[in-house]
Coordinates of C-alpha atoms and ligand atoms in Angstrom, one line a residue:
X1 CA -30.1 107.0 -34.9
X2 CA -28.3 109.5 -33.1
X3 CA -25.5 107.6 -30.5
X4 CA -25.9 110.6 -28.4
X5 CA -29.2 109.9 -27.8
X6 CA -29.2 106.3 -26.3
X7 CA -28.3 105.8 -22.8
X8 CA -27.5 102.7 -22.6
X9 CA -24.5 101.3 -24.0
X10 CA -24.6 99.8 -28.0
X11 CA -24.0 96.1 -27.6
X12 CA -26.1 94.8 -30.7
X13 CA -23.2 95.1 -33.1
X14 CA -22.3 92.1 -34.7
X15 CA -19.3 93.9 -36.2
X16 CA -16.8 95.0 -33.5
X17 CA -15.1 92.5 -31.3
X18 CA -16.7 93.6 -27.7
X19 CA -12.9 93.8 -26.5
X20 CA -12.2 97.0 -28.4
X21 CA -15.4 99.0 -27.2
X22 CA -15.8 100.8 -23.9
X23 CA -18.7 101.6 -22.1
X24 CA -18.9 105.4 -20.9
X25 CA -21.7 107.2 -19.4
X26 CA -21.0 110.8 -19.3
X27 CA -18.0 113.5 -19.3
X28 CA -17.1 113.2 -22.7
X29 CA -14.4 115.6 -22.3
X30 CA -12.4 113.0 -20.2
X31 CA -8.8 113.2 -22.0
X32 CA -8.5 109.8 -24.2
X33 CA -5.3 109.0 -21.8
X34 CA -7.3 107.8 -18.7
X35 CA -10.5 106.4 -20.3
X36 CA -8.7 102.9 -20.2
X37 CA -8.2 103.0 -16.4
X38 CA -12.3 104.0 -15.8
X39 CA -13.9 102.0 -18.3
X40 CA -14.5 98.4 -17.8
X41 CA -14.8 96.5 -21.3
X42 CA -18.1 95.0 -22.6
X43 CA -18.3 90.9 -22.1
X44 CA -17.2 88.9 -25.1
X45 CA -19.3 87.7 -27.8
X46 CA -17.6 84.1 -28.9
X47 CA -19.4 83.6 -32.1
X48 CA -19.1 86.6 -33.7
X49 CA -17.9 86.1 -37.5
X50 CA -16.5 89.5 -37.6
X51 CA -13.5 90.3 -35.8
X52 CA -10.9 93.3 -34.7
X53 CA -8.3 93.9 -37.6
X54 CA -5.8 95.2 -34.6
X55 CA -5.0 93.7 -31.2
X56 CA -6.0 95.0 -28.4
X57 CA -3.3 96.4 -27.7
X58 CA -3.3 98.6 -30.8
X59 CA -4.6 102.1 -30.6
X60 CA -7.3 101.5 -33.5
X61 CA -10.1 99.3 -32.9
X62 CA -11.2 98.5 -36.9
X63 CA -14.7 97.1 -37.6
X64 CA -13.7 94.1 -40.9
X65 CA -15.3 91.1 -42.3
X66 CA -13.1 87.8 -41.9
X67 CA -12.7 88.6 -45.7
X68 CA -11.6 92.0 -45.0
X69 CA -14.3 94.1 -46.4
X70 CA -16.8 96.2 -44.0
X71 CA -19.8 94.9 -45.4
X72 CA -22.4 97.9 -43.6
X73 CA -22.0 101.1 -41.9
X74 CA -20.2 100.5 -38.3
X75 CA -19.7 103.0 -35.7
X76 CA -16.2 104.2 -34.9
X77 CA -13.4 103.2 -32.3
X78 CA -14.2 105.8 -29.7
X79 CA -17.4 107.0 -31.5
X80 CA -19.1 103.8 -30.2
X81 CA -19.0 105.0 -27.0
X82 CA -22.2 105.4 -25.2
X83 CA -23.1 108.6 -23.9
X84 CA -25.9 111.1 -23.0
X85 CA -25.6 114.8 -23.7
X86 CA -28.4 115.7 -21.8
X87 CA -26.7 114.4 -18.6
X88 CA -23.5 116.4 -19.5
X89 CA -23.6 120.2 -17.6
X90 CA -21.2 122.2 -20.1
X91 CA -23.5 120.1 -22.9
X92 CA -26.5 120.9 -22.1
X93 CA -26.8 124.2 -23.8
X94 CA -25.8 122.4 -27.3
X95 CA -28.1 122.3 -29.9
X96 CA -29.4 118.9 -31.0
X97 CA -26.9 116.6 -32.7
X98 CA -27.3 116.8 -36.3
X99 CA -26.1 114.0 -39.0
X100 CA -23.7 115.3 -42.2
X101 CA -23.0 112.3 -44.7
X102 CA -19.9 113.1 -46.9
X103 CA -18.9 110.3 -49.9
X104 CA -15.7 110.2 -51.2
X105 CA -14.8 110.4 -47.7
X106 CA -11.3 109.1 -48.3
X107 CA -10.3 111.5 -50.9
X108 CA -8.0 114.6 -51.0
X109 CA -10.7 117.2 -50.2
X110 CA -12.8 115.5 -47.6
X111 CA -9.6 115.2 -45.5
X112 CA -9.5 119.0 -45.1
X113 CA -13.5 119.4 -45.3
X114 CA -14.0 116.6 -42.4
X115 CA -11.5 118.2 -39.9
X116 CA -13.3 121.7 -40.2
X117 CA -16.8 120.2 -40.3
X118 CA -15.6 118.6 -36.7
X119 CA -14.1 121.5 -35.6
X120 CA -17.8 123.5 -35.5
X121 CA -15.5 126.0 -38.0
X122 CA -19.3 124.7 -40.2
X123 CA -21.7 124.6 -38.1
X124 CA -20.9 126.3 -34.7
X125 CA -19.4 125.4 -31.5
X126 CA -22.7 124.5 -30.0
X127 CA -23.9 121.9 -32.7
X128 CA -22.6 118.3 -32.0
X129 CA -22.2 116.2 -35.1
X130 CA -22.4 112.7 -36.4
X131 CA -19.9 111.9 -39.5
X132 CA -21.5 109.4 -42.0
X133 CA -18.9 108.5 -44.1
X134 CA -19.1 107.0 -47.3
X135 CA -16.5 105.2 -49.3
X136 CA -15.9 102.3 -51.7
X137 CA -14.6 99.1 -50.9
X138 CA -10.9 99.9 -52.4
X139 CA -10.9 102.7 -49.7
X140 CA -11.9 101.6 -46.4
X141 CA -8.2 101.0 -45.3
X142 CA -8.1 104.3 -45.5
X143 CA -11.4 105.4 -44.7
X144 CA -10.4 103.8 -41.0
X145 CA -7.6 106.0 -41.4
X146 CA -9.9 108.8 -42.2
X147 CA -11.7 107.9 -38.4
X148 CA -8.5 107.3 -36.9
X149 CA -7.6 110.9 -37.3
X150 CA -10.9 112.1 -36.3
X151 CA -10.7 110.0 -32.9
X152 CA -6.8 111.3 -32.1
X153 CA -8.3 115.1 -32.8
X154 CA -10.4 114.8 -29.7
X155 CA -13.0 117.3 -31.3
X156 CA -15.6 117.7 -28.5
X157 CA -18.4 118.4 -31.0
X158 CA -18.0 114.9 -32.8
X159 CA -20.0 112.8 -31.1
X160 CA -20.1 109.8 -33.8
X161 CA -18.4 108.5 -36.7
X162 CA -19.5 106.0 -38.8
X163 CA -17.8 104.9 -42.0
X164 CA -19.2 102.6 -44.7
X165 CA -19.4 101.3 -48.2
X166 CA -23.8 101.5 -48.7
X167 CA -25.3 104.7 -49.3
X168 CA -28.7 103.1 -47.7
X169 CA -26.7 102.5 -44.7
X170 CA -24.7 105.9 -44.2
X171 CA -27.1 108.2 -45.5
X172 CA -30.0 107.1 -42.8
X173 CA -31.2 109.8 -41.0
X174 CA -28.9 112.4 -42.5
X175 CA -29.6 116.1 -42.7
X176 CA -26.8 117.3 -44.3
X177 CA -25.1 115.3 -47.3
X178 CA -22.0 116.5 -49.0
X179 CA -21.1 113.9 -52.0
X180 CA -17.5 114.4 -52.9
X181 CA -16.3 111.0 -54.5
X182 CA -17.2 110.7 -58.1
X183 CA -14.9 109.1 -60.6
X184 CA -12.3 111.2 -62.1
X185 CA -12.0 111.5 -65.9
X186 CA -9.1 109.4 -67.1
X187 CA -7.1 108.9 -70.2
X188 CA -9.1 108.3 -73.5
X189 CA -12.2 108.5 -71.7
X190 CA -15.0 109.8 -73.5
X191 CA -17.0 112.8 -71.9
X192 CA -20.3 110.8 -72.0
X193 CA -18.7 108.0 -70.4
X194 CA -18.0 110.2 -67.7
X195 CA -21.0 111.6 -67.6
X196 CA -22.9 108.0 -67.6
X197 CA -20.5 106.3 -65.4
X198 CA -20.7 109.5 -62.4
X199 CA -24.4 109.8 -63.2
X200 CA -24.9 106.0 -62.2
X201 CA -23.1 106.4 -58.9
X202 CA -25.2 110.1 -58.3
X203 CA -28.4 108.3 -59.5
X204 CA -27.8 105.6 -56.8
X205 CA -27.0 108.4 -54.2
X206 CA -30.1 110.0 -55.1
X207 CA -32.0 106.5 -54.9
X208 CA -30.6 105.8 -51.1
X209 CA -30.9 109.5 -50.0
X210 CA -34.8 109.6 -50.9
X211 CA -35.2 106.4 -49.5
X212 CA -33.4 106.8 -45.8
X213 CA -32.5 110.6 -45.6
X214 CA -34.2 112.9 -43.2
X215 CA -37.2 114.2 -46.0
X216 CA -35.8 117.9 -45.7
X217 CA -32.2 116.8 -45.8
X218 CA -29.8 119.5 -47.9
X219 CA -26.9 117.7 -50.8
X220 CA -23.9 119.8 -52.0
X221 CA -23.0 117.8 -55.0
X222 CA -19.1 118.5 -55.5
X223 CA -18.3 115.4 -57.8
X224 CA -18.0 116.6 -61.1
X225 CA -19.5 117.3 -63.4
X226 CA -21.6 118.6 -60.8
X227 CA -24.3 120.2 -62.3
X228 CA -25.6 117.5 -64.2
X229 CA -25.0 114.8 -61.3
X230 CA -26.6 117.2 -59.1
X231 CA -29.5 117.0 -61.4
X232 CA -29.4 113.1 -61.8
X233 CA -29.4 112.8 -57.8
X234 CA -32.5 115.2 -57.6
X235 CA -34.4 113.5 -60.3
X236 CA -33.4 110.4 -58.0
X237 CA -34.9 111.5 -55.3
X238 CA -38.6 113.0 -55.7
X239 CA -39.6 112.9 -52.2
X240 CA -36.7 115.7 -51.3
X241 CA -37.5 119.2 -52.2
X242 CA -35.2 120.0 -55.7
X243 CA -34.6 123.0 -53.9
X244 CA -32.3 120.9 -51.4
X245 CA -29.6 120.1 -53.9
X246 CA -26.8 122.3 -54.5
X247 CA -23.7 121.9 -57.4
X248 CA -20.9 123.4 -55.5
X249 CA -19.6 126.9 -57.7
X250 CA -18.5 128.9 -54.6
X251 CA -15.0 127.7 -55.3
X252 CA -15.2 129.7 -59.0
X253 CA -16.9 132.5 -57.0
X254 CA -13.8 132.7 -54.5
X255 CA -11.6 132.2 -57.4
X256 CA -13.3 135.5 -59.1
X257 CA -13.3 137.4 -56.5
X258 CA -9.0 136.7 -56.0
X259 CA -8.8 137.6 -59.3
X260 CA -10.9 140.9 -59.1
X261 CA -9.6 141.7 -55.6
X262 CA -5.8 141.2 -57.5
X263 CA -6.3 143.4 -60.3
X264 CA -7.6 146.4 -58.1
X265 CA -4.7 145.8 -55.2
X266 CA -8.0 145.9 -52.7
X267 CA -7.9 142.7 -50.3
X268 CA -10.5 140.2 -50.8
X269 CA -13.3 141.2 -48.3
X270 CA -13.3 144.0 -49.9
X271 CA -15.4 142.4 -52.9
X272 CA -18.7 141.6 -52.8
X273 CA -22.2 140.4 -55.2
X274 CA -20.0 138.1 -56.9
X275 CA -22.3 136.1 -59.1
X276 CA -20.9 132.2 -61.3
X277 CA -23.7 131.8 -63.3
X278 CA -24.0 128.5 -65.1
X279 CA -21.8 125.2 -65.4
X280 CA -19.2 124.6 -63.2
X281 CA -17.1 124.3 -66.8
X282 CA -15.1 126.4 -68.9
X283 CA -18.3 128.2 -70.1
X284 CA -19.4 129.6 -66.4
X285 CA -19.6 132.9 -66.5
X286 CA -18.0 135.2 -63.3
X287 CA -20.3 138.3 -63.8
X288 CA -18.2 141.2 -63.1
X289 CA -21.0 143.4 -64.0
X290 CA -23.0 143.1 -60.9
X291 CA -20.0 142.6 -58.8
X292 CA -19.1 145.5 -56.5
X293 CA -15.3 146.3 -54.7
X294 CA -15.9 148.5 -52.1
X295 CA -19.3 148.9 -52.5
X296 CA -18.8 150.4 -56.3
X297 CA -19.1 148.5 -59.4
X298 CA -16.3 146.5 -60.7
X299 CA -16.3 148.2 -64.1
X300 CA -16.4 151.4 -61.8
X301 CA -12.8 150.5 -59.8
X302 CA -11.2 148.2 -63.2
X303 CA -11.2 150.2 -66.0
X304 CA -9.5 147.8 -68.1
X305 CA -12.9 146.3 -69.4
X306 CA -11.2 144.4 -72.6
X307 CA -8.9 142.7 -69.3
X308 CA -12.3 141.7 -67.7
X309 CA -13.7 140.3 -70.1
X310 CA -11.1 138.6 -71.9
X311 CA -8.3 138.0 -68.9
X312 CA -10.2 137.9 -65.7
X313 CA -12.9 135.6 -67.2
X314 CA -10.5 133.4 -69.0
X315 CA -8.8 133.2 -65.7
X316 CA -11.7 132.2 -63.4
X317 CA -12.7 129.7 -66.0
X318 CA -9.4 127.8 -66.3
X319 CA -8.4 128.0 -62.6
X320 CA -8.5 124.9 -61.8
X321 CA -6.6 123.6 -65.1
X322 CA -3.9 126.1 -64.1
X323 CA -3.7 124.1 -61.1
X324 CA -3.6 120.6 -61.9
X325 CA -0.5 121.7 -63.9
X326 CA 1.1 123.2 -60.7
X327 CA 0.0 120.6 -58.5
X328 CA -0.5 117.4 -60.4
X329 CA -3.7 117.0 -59.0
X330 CA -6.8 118.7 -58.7
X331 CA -7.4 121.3 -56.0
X332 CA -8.8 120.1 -52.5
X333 CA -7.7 122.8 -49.8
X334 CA -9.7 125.3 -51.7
X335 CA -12.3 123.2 -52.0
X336 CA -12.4 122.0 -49.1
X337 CA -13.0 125.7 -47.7
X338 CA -15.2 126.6 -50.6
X339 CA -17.8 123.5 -49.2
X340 CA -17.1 125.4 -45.7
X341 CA -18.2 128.6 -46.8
X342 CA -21.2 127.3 -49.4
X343 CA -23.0 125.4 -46.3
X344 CA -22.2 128.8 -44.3
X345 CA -23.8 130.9 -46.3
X346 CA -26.6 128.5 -46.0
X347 CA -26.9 128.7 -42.4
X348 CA -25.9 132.3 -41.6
X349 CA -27.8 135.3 -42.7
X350 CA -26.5 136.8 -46.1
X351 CA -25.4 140.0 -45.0
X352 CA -27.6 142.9 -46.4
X353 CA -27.3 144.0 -49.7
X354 CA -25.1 140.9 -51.2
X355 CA -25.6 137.5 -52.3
X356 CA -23.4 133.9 -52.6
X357 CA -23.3 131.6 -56.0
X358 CA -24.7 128.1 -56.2
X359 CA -26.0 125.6 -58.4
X360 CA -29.6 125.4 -58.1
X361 CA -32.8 123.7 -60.3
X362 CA -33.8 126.4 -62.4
X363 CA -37.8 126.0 -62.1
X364 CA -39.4 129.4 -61.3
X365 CA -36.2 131.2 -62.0
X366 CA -36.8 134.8 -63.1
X367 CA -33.7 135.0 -66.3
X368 CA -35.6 133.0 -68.7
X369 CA -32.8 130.2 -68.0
X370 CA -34.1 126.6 -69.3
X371 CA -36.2 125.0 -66.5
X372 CA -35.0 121.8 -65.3
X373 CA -31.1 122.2 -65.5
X374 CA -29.1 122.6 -61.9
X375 CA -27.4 126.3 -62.7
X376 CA -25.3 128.5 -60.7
X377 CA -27.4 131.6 -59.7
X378 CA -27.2 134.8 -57.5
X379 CA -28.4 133.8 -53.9
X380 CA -29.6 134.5 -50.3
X381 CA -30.6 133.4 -47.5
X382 CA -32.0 133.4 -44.2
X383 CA -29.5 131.3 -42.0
X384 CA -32.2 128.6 -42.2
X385 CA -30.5 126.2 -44.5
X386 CA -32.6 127.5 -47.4
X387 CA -32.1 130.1 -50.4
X388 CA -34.2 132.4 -52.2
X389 CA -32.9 133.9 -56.0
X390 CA -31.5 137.1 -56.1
X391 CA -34.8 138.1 -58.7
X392 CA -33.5 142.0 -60.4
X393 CA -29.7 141.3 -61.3
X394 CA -29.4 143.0 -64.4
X395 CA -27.9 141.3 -67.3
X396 CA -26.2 142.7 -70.7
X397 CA -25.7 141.1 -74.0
X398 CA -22.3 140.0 -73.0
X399 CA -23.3 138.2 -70.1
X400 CA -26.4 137.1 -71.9
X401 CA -24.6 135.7 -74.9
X402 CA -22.2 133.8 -72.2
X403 CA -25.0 132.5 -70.1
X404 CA -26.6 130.9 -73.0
X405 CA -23.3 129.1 -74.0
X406 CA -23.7 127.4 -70.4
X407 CA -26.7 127.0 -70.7
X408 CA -26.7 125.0 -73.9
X409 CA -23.7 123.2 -72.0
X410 CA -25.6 122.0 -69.4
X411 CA -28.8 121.3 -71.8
X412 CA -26.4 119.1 -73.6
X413 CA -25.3 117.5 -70.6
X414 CA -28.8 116.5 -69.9
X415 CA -29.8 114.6 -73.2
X416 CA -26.2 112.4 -72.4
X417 CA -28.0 111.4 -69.3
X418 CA -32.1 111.2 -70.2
X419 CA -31.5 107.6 -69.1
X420 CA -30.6 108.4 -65.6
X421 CA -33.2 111.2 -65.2
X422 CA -35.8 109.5 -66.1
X423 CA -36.7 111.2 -69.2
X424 CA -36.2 109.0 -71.7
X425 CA -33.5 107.6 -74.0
X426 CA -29.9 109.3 -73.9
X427 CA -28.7 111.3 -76.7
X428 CA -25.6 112.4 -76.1
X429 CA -24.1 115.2 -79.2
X430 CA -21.5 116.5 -76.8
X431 CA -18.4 118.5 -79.4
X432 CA -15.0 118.0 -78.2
X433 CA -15.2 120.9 -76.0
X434 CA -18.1 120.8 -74.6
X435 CA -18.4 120.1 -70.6
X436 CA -14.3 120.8 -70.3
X437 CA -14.2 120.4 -66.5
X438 CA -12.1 123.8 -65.1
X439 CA -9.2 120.7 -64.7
X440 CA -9.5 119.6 -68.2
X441 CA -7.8 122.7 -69.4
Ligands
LMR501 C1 -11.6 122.6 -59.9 O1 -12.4 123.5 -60.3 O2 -10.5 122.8 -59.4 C2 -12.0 121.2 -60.3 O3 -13.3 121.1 -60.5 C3 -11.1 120.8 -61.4 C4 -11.3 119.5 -61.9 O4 -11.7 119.3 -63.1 O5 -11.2 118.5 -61.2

């Protein structure tokens, strides 16, 4: 349940020691300096078994077991303040409060994504938010980190925070859930081990979101591979629309259009209808056929067509692997803003006449693709959280033959994980190639 919708103050907790939580009624706003001098503290609760990690002296009030672990989803430090919005002037014109999950929450990416999603950069800057964050045991140090940050920010659109380790927990009520943490692929592992070990954790994900999500509630899958754990979670989760999950490609489509914006010397905004059709792999295909700069068509503006077939593709595809070289890890800036812009284009209008990339379940879709595999398509939308297909993109025998590489990809992907579909026994014939991540390169 929303916290911004109680009035009264939250004093059923079991978790937090009642001398690190503060009772407020109204005026959010009030700077974090003079709360302490307003707000008397909640009475004690003796027999508690779970107790304050810091004193109270210390700045962080940090919901642990006696055996250090946080066991459930707990409200955070100043998040578990009480408030009303209604009773707030400058609030009342806000939308209502909405609830965003994000897993992995601990991670590289989720610590740029979270400070934007708080920011309204997302959602707006009248739509209050809830953080549900999930994380794993091994990270809740830091995921109280995570909500540390978040409290010293003093975003007035974050109304809650709530970190835990049980997707049944964080993932109640959520409209919006962004799942981030997946395990990466590490020395000598196998690519069906991957595939099996993320699928279990997406599987789960899927289990807890059907079971405790809001029934219309919308999942960017951005663990990889995140096609095929997008379509484990949805196969998960029968009672939520398929049309609600999402595999996050926007990144390769931001990455295509650099690359195309490059080569011409326009600036980026000046490139639009910039389709990633497929895997998020090495076998996605940017279609610079249908893209336009300026309005024209690319092969219109680049002349150079061996260059964008061969270089620009190449390019887009291997990105990321360029990247993990430079960095030593994979990318999570980009990513981050890639998430931003993938929900935005979800929740504002599509401008007229172009279209965004995502990974969507392919039933009803008009290119003769496979049904049942989650595959990056031409989009648009309405602003209303929903999609429709782009339905007349025309396609060539180049991008035809590349499409149905990814798309035998991603059908090969699926038999590894038949067992966590539901559809059967696994058969995984994956070649040594196959499913190369963008950061396997
Ligand atoms: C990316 O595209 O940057 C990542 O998906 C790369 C990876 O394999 O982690």
């Amino acid at each position: 349940m929303a916290m911004a919708e109680l009035s009264t103050p939250k004093t059923t907790s079991p978790f937090l020691h009642s001398s690190t939580r503060f009772r407020l009624s109204s005026k959010l706003h009030l700077s974090n300096q003079f709360r302490h001098l307003l707000l008397p503290p909640l009475p004690t609760t003796p027999n508690s078994k779970i107790s304050c990690s810091v004193s109270q002296n210390s700045q962080a009030p940090v919901a642990v077991q006696e055996n250090g672990l946080v066991k459930k989803k707990e409200c955070y430090g100043v998040f578990c303040l009480t408030y009303d919005l209604k009773a707030e002037e400058e609030t009342r014109s806000w939308k209502k409060l909405i609830n965003i999950a994000v897993s992995g929450a601990a991670g590289m990416i989720s610590n740029h994504l979270l400070f934007k999603l708080a920011s309204g950069e997302v959602f707006g800057p009248d739509q209050p938010i809830a953080l549900k964050l999930l994380g794993s045991e091994r990270s809740i140090q830091a995921l109280e980190g995570v909500a540390m940050e978040l409290e010293d920010s003093l975003f007035p659109l974050l109304r809650e925070v709530d970190i835990g380790t049980d997707p049944y927990e964080v993932f109640q009520d959520v409209e919006w859930a962004i799942l981030i943490g997946a395990k990466p692929r590490g020395p000598g592992m196998e690519r069906a081990g991957l595939l099996d070990i993320n699928g279990k954790i997406f599987a789960d994900q899927g289990k807890a979101l059907n079971k405790v999500a809001s029934p219309n509630v919308k999942v960017l899958v951005v663990g990889n591979p995140c096609n095929t754990n997008a379509l484990i979670c949805l196969k998960n989760a029968p009672n939520i629309p398929a049309k609600n999950f999402h595999a996050l490609t926007r990144l390769d489509e931001n990455r295509a259009k650099c690359q195309l914006a490059l080569k011409a010397g326009v600036f980026y905004d000046k490139v639009s209808n910039m389709t990633i059709w497929g895997n998020h792999s090495t076998t996605q295909v940017p279609d610079f056929l249908n893209a336009r700069i300026n309005g024209l068509p690319v092969k219109e503006v680049i002349t150079d067509h061996k260059w964008l077939e061969e270089g620009f593709t190449e390019s887009v595809q291997k990105r990321g692997g360029l990247l993990i070289q430079k960095w030593g890890r994979s990318s999570a800036a980009s990513t981050a803003v890639s998430i931003v812009d993938a929900i935005k284009s979800l929740v504002t209008p599509t401008p007229e006449g172009d279209w965004f990339s995502t990974g969507v379940y392919t039933d009803g879709n008009p290119y003769g693709i496979e049904e049942g595999l989650v595959f990056s398509m031409p989009c648009r939308s309405k602003g209303d959280g929903d999609y429709e297909l782009v339905k007349d993109v025309e396609i060539d025998d180049y991008l035809r033959n590349r499409i149905a590489k990814s798309e035998a990809e991603l059908l090969a992907e699926k038999r590894c994980v038949a067992h966590l579909t539901g559809e059967g026994v696994a058969f995984c014939d994956l070649g040594p190639v196959d499913t190369m991540l963008p950061g396997e390169v």
